[in-house]
Short mmCIF file of N, CA and C in Angstrom, two decimals:
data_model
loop_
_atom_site.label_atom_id
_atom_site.label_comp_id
_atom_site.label_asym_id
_atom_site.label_seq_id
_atom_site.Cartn_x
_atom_site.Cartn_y
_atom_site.Cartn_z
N UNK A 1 -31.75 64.31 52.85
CA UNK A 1 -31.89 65.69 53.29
C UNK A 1 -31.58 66.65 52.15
N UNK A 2 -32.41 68.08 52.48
CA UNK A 2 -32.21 69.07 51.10
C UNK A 2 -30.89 69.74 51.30
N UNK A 3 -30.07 69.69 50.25
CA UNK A 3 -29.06 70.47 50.65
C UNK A 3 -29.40 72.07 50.87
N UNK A 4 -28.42 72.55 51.45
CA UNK A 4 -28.84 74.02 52.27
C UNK A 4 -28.08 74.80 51.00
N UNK A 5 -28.36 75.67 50.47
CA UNK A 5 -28.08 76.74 49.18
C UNK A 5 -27.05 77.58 50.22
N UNK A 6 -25.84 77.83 49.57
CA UNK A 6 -24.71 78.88 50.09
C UNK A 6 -25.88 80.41 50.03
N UNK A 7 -26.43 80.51 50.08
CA UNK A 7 -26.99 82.22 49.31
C UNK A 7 -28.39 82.38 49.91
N UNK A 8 -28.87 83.77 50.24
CA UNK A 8 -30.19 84.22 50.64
C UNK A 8 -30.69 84.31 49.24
N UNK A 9 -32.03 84.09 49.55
CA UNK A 9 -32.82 84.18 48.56
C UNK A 9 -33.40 85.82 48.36
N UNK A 10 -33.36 86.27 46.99
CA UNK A 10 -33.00 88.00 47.26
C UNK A 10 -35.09 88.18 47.03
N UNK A 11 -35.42 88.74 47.96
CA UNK A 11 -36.67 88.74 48.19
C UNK A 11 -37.65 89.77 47.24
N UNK A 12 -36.75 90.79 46.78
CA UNK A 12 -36.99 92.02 45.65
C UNK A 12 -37.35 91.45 44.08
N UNK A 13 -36.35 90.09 44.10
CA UNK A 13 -36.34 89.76 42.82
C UNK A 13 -37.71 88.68 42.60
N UNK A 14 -38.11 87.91 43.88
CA UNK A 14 -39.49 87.47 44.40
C UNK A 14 -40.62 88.12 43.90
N UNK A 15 -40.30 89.64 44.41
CA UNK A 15 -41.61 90.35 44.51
C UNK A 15 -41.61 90.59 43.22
N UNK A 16 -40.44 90.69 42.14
CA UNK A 16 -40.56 91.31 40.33
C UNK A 16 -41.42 90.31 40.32
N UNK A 17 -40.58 89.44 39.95
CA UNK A 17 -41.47 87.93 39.26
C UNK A 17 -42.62 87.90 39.68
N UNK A 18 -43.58 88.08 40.94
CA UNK A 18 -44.56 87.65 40.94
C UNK A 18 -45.25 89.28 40.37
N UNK A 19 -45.01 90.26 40.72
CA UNK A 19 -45.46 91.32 39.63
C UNK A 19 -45.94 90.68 38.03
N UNK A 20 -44.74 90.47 37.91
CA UNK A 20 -44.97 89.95 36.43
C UNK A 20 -45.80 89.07 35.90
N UNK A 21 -45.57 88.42 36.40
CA UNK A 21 -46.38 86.75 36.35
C UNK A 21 -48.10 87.30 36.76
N UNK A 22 -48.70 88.06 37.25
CA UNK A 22 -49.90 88.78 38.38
C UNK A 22 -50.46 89.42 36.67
N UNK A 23 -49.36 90.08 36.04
CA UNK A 23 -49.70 91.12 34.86
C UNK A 23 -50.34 89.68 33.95
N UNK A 24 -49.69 88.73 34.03
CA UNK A 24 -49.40 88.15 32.44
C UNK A 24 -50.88 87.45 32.17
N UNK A 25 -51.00 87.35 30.06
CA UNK A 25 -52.52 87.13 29.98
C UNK A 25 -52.15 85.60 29.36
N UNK A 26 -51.34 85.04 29.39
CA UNK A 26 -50.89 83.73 28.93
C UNK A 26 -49.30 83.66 29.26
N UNK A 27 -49.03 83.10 30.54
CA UNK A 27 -47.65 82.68 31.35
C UNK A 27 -47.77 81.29 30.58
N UNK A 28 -46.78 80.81 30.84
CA UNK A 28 -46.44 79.16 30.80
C UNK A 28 -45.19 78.95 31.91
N UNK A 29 -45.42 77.74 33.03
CA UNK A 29 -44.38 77.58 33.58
C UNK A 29 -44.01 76.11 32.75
N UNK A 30 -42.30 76.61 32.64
CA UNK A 30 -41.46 75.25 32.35
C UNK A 30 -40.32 74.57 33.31
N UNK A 31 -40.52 73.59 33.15
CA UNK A 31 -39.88 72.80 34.45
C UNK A 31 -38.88 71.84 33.75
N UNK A 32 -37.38 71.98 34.25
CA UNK A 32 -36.28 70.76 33.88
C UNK A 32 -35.98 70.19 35.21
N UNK A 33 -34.68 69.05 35.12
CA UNK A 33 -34.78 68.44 36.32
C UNK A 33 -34.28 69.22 37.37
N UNK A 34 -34.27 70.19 38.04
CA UNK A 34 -34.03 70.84 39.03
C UNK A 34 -34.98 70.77 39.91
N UNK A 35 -36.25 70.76 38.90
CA UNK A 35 -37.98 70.91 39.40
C UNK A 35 -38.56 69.58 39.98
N UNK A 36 -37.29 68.41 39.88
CA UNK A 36 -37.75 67.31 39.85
C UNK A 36 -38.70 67.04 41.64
N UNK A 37 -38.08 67.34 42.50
CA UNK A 37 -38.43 66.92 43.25
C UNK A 37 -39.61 68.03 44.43
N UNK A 38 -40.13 69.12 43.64
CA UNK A 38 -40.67 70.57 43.78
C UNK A 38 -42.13 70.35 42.97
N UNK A 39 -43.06 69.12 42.62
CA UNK A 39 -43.92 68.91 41.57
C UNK A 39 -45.06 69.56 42.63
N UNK A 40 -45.04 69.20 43.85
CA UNK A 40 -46.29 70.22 44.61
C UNK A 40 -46.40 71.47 44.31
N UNK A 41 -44.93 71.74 44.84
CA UNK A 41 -45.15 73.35 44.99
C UNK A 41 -45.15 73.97 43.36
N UNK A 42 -45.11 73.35 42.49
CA UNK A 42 -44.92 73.85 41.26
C UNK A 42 -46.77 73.66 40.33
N UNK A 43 -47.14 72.90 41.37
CA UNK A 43 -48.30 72.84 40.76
C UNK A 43 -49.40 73.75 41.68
N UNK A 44 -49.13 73.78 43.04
CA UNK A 44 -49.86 75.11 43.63
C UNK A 44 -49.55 76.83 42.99
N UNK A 45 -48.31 76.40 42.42
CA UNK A 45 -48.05 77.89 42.17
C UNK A 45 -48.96 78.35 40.06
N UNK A 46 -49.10 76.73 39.79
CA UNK A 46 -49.20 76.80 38.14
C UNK A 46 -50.81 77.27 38.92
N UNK A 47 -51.45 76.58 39.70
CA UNK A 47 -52.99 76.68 40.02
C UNK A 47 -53.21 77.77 40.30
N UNK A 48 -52.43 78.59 40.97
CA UNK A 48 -53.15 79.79 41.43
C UNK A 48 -53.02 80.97 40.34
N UNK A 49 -51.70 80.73 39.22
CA UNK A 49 -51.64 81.48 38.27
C UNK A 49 -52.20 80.84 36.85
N UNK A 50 -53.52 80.16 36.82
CA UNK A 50 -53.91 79.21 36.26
C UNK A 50 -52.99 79.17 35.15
N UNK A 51 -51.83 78.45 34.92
CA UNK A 51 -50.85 78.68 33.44
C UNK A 51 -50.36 77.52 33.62
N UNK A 52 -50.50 76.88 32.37
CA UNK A 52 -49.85 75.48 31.86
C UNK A 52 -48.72 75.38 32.52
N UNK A 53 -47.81 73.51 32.70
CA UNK A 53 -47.03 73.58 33.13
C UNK A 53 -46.52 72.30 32.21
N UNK A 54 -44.88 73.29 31.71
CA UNK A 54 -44.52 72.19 30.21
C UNK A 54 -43.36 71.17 30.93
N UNK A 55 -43.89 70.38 30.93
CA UNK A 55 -42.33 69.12 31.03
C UNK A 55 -41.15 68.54 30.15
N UNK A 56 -40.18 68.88 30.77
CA UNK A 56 -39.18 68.85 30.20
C UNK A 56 -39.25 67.12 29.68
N UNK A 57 -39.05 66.33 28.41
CA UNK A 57 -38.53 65.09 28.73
C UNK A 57 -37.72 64.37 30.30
N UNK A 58 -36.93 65.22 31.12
CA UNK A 58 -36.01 64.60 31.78
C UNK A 58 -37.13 65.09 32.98
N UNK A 59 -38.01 65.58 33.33
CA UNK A 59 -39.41 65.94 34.48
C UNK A 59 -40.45 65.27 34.44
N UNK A 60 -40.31 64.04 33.51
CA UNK A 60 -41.94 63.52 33.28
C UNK A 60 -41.71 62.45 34.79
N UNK A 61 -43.43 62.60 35.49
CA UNK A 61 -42.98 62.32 36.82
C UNK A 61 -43.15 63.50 38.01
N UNK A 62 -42.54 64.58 37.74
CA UNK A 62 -42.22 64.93 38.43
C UNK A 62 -44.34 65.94 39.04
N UNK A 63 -44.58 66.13 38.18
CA UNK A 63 -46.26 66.35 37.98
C UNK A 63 -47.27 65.42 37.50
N UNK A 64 -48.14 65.65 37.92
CA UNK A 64 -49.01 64.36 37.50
C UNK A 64 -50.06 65.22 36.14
N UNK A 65 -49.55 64.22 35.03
CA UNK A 65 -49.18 64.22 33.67
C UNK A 65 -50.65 64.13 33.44
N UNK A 66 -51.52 63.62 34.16
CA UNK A 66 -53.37 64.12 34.35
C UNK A 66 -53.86 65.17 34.48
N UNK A 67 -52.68 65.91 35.11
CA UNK A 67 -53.69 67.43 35.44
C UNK A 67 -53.99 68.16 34.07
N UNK A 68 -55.14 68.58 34.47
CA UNK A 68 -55.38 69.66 33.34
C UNK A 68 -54.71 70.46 32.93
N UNK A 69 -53.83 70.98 33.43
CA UNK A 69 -52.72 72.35 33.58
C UNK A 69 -51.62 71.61 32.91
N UNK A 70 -51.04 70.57 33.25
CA UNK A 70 -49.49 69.88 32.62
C UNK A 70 -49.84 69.15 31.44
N UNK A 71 -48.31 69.44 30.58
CA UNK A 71 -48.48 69.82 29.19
C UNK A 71 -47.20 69.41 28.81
N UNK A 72 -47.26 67.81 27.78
CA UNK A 72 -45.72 67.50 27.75
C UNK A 72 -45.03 68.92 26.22
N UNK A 73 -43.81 67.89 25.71
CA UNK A 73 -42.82 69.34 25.19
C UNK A 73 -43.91 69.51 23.52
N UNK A 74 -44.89 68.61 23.17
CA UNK A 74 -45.53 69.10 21.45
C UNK A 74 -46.05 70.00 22.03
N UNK A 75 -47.28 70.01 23.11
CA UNK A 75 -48.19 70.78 24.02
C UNK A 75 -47.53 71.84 23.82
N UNK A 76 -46.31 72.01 24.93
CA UNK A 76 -45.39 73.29 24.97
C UNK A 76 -45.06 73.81 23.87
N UNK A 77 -44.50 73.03 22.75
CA UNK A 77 -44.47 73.50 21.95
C UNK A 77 -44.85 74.65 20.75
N UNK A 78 -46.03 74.08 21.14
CA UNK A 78 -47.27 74.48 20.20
C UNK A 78 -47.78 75.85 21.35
N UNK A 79 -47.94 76.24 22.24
CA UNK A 79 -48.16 77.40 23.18
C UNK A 79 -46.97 78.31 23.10
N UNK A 80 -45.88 77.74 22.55
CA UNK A 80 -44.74 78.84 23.74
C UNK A 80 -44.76 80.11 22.56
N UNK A 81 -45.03 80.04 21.30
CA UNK A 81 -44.82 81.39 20.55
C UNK A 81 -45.97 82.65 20.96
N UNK A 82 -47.02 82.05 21.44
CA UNK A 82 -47.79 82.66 22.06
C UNK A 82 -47.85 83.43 23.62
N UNK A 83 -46.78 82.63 24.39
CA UNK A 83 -46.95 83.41 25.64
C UNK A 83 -45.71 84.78 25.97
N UNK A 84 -46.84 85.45 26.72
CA UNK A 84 -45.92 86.80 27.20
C UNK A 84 -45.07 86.68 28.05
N UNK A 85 -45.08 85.54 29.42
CA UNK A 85 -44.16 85.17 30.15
C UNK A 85 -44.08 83.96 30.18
N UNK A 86 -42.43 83.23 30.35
CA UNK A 86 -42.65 81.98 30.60
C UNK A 86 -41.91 82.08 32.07
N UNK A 87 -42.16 80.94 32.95
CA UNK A 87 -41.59 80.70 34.34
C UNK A 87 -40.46 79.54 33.84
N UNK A 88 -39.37 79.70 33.76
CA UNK A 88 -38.72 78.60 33.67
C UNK A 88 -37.60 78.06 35.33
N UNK A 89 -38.13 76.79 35.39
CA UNK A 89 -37.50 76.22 36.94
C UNK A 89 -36.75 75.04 36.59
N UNK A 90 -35.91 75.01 37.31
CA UNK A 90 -34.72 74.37 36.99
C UNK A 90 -34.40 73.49 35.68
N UNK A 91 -34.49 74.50 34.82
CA UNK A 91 -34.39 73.86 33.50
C UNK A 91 -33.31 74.59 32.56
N UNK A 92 -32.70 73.82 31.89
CA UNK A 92 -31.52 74.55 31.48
C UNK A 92 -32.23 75.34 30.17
N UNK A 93 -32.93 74.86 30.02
CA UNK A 93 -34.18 75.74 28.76
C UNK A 93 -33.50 75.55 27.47
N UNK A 94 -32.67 75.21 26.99
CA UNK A 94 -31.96 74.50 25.83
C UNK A 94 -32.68 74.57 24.49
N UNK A 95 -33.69 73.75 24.13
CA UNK A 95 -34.44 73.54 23.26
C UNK A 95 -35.44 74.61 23.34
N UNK A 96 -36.21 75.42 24.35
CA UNK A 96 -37.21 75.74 24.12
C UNK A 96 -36.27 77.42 23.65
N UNK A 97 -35.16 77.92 24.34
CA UNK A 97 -34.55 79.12 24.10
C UNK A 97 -34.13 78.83 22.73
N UNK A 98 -33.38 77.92 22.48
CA UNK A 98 -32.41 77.79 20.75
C UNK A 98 -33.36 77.43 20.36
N UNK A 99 -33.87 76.21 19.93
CA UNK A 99 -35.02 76.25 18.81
C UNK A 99 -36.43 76.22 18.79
N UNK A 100 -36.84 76.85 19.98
CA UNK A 100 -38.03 77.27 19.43
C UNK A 100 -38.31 79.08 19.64
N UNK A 101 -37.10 79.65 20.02
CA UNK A 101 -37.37 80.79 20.42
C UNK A 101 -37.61 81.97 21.36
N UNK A 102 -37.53 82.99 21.71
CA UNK A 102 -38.20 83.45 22.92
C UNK A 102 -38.56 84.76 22.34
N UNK A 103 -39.95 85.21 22.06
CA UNK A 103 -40.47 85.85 21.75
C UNK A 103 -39.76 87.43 22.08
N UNK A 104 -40.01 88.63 21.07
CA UNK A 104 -39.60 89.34 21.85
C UNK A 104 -40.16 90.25 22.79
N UNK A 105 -41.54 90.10 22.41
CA UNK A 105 -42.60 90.68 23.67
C UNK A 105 -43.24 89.79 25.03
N UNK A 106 -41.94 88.76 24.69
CA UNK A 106 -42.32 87.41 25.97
C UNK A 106 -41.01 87.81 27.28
N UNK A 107 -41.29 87.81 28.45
CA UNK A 107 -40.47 88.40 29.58
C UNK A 107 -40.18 86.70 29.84
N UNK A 108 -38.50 86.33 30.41
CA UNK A 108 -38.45 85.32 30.66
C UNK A 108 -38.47 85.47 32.18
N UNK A 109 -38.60 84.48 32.93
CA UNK A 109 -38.29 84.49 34.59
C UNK A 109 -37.80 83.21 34.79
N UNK A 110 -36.52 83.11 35.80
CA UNK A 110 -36.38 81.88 35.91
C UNK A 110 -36.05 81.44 37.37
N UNK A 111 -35.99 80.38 37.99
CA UNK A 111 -36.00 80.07 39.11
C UNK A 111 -34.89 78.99 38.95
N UNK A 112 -33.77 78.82 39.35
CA UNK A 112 -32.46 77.90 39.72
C UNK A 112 -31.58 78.06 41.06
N UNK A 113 -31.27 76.73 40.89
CA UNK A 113 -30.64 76.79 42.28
C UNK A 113 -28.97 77.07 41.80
N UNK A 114 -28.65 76.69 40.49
CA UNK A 114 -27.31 76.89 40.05
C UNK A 114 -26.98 78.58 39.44
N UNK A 115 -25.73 78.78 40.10
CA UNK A 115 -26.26 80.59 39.85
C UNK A 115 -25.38 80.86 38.61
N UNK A 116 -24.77 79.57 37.84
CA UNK A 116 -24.00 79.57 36.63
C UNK A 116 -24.87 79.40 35.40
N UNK A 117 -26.07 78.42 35.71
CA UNK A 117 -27.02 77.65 34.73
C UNK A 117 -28.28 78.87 34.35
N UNK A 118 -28.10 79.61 35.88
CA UNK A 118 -29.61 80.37 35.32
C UNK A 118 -29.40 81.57 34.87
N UNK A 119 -28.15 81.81 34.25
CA UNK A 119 -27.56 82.83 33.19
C UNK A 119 -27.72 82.19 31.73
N UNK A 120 -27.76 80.61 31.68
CA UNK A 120 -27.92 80.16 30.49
C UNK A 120 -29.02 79.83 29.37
N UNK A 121 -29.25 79.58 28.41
CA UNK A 121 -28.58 80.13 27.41
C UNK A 121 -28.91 81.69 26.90
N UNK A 122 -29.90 82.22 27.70
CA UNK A 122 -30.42 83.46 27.80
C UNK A 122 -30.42 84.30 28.90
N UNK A 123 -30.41 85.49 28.60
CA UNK A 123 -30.59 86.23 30.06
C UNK A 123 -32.06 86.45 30.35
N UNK A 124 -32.63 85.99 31.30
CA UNK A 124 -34.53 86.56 31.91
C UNK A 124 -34.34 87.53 32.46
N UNK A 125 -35.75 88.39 32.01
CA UNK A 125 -35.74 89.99 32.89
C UNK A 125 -35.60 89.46 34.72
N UNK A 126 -36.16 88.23 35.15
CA UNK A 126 -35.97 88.44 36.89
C UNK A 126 -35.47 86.64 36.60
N UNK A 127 -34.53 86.68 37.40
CA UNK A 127 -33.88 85.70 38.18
C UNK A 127 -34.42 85.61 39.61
N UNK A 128 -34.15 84.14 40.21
CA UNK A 128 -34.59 84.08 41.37
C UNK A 128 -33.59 82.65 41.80
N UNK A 129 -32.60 83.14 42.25
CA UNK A 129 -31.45 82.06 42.76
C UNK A 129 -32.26 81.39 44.02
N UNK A 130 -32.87 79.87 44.03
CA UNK A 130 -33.42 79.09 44.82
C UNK A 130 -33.53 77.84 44.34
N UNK A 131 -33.74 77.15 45.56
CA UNK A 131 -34.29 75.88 45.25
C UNK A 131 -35.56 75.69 44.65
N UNK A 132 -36.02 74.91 43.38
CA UNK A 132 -37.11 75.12 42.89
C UNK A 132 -38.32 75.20 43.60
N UNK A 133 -38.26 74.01 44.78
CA UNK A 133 -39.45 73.99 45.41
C UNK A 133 -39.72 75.62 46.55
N UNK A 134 -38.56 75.95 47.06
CA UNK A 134 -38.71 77.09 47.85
C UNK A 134 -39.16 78.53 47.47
N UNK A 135 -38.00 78.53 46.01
CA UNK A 135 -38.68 79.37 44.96
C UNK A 135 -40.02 79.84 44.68
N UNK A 136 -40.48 78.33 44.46
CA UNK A 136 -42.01 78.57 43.87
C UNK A 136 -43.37 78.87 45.11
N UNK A 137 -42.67 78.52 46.39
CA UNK A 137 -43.56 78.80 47.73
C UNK A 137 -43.00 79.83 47.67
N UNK A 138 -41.69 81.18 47.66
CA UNK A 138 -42.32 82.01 47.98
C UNK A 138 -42.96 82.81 47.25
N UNK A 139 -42.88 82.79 45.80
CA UNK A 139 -43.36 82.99 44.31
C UNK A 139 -44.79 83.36 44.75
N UNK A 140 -45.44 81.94 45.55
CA UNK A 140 -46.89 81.58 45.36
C UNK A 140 -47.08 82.56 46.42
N UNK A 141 -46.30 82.83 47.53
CA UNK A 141 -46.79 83.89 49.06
C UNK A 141 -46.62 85.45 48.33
N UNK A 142 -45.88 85.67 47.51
CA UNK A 142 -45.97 87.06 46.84
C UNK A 142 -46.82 87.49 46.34
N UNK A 143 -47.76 86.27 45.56
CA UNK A 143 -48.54 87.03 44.60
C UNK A 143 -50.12 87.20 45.33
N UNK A 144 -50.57 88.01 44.50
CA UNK A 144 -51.71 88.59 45.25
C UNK A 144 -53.13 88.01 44.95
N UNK A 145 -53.74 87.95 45.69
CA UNK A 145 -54.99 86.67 45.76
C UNK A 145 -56.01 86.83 44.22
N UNK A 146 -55.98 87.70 44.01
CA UNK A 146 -56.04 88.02 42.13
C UNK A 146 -55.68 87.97 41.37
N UNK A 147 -55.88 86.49 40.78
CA UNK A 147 -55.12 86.56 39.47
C UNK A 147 -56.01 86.49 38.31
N UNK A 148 -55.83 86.60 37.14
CA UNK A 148 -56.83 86.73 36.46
C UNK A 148 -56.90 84.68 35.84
N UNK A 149 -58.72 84.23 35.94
CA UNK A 149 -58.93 83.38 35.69
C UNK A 149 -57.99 82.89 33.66
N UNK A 150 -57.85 83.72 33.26
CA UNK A 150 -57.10 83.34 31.98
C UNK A 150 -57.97 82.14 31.45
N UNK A 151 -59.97 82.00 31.39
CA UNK A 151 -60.22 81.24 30.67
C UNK A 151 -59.99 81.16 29.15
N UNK A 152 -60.14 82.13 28.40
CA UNK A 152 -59.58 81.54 26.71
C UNK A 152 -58.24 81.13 26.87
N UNK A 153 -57.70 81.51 27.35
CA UNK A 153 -55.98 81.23 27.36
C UNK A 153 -56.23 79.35 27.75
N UNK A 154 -56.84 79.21 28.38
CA UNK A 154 -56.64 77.84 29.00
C UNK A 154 -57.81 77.06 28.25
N UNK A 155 -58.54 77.78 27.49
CA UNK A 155 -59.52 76.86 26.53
C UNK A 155 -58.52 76.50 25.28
N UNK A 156 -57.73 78.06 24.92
CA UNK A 156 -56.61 77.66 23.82
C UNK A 156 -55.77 76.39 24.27
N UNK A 157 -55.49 76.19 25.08
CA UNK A 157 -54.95 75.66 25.67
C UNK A 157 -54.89 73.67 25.17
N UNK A 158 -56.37 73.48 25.65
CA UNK A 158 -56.78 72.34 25.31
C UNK A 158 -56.98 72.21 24.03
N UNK A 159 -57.16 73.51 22.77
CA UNK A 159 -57.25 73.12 21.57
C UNK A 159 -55.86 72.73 21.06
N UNK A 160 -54.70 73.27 21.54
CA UNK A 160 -53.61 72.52 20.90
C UNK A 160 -52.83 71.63 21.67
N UNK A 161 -53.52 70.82 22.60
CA UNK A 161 -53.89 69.49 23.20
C UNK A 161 -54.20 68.46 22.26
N UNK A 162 -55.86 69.01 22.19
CA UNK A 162 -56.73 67.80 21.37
C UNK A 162 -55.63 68.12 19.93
N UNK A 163 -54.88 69.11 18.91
CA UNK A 163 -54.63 69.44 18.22
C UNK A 163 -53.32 68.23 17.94
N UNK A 164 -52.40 68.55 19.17
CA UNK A 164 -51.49 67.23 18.93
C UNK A 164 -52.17 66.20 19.18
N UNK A 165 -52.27 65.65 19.82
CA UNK A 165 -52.91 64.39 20.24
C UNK A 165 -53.58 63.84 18.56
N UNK A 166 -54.38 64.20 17.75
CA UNK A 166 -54.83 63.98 16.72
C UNK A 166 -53.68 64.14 15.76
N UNK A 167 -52.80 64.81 15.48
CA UNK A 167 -51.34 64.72 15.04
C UNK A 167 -50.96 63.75 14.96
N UNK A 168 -50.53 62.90 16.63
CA UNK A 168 -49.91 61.74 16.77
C UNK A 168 -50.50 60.53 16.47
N UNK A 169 -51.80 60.70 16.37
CA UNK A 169 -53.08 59.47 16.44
C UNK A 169 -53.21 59.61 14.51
N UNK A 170 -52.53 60.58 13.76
CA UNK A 170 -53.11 60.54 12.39
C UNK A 170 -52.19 59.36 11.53
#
């Protein structure tokens, strides 16, 4: 059984994030193990905001690593200096905040169920204290049936795909 969260989920801070996320012309959602057991709802919510979804080493599993959209950490890697928002869900964001950065025209958002962890190691313009999977359903009921298709974003996408992949294969 899911454990029950001490706390309402603050519904204002719902409606930012999906504002935001609605604006953005290259999001990336990132997922640590919090997200582990939330891979549906994290992939209805990456689909409807067509935006990559980066796996943490400790999440592989948790999405199916076929979809077009999911993107292990070179993938991520190689995208994250580029995006304006990232979605980060239950991930302590560690590596991608300390060494690779967070842009300063990039808005962070994050989704945790720990209300100590999702202060860490950065502060995001919207927090959203939840369970990942609940989070991201109501994330996905906020936003508005328009989002923008983001095809170059998601053609870039696959070029620094095929880009690692030939990296690792050289």
């Amino acid at each position: 059984p899911r454990e029950v969260l001490p706390f309402a989920i603050d519904a204002a801070q719902v409606e930012r994030a999906a504002a935001v996320l609605a604006k953005a012309q290259r999001p990336l959602i990132m997922i640590g193990g919090g997200a582990m057991d939330a891979g549906e709802q994290v992939m209805a919510l990456a689909r409807r905001l067509n935006a990559p979804v980066i796996m943490s080493n400790n999440t592989i599993g948790a999405v199916p690593a076929s979809q077009p959209l999911v993107c292990n950490m070179l993938v991520g890697q190689g995208l994250w200096p580029e995006a304006d928002v990232v979605l980060a869900i239950g991930t302590r964001l560690l590596a991608p905040a300390l060494a690779w950065g967070i842009g300063a025209d990039c808005k962070l958002l994050r989704i945790d169920a720990d209300p100590v962890q999702i202060t860490k190691p950065v502060a995001a313009q919207v927090s959203i204290l939840a369970d990942a999977g609940e989070g991201c359903a109501l994330l996905l009921e906020a936003l508005d049936e328009r989002v923008p298709a983001r095809v170059e974003f998601l053609r870039h996408v696959e070029t620094i795909r095929a880009q690692v992949a030939e990296d690792l294969n050289a």
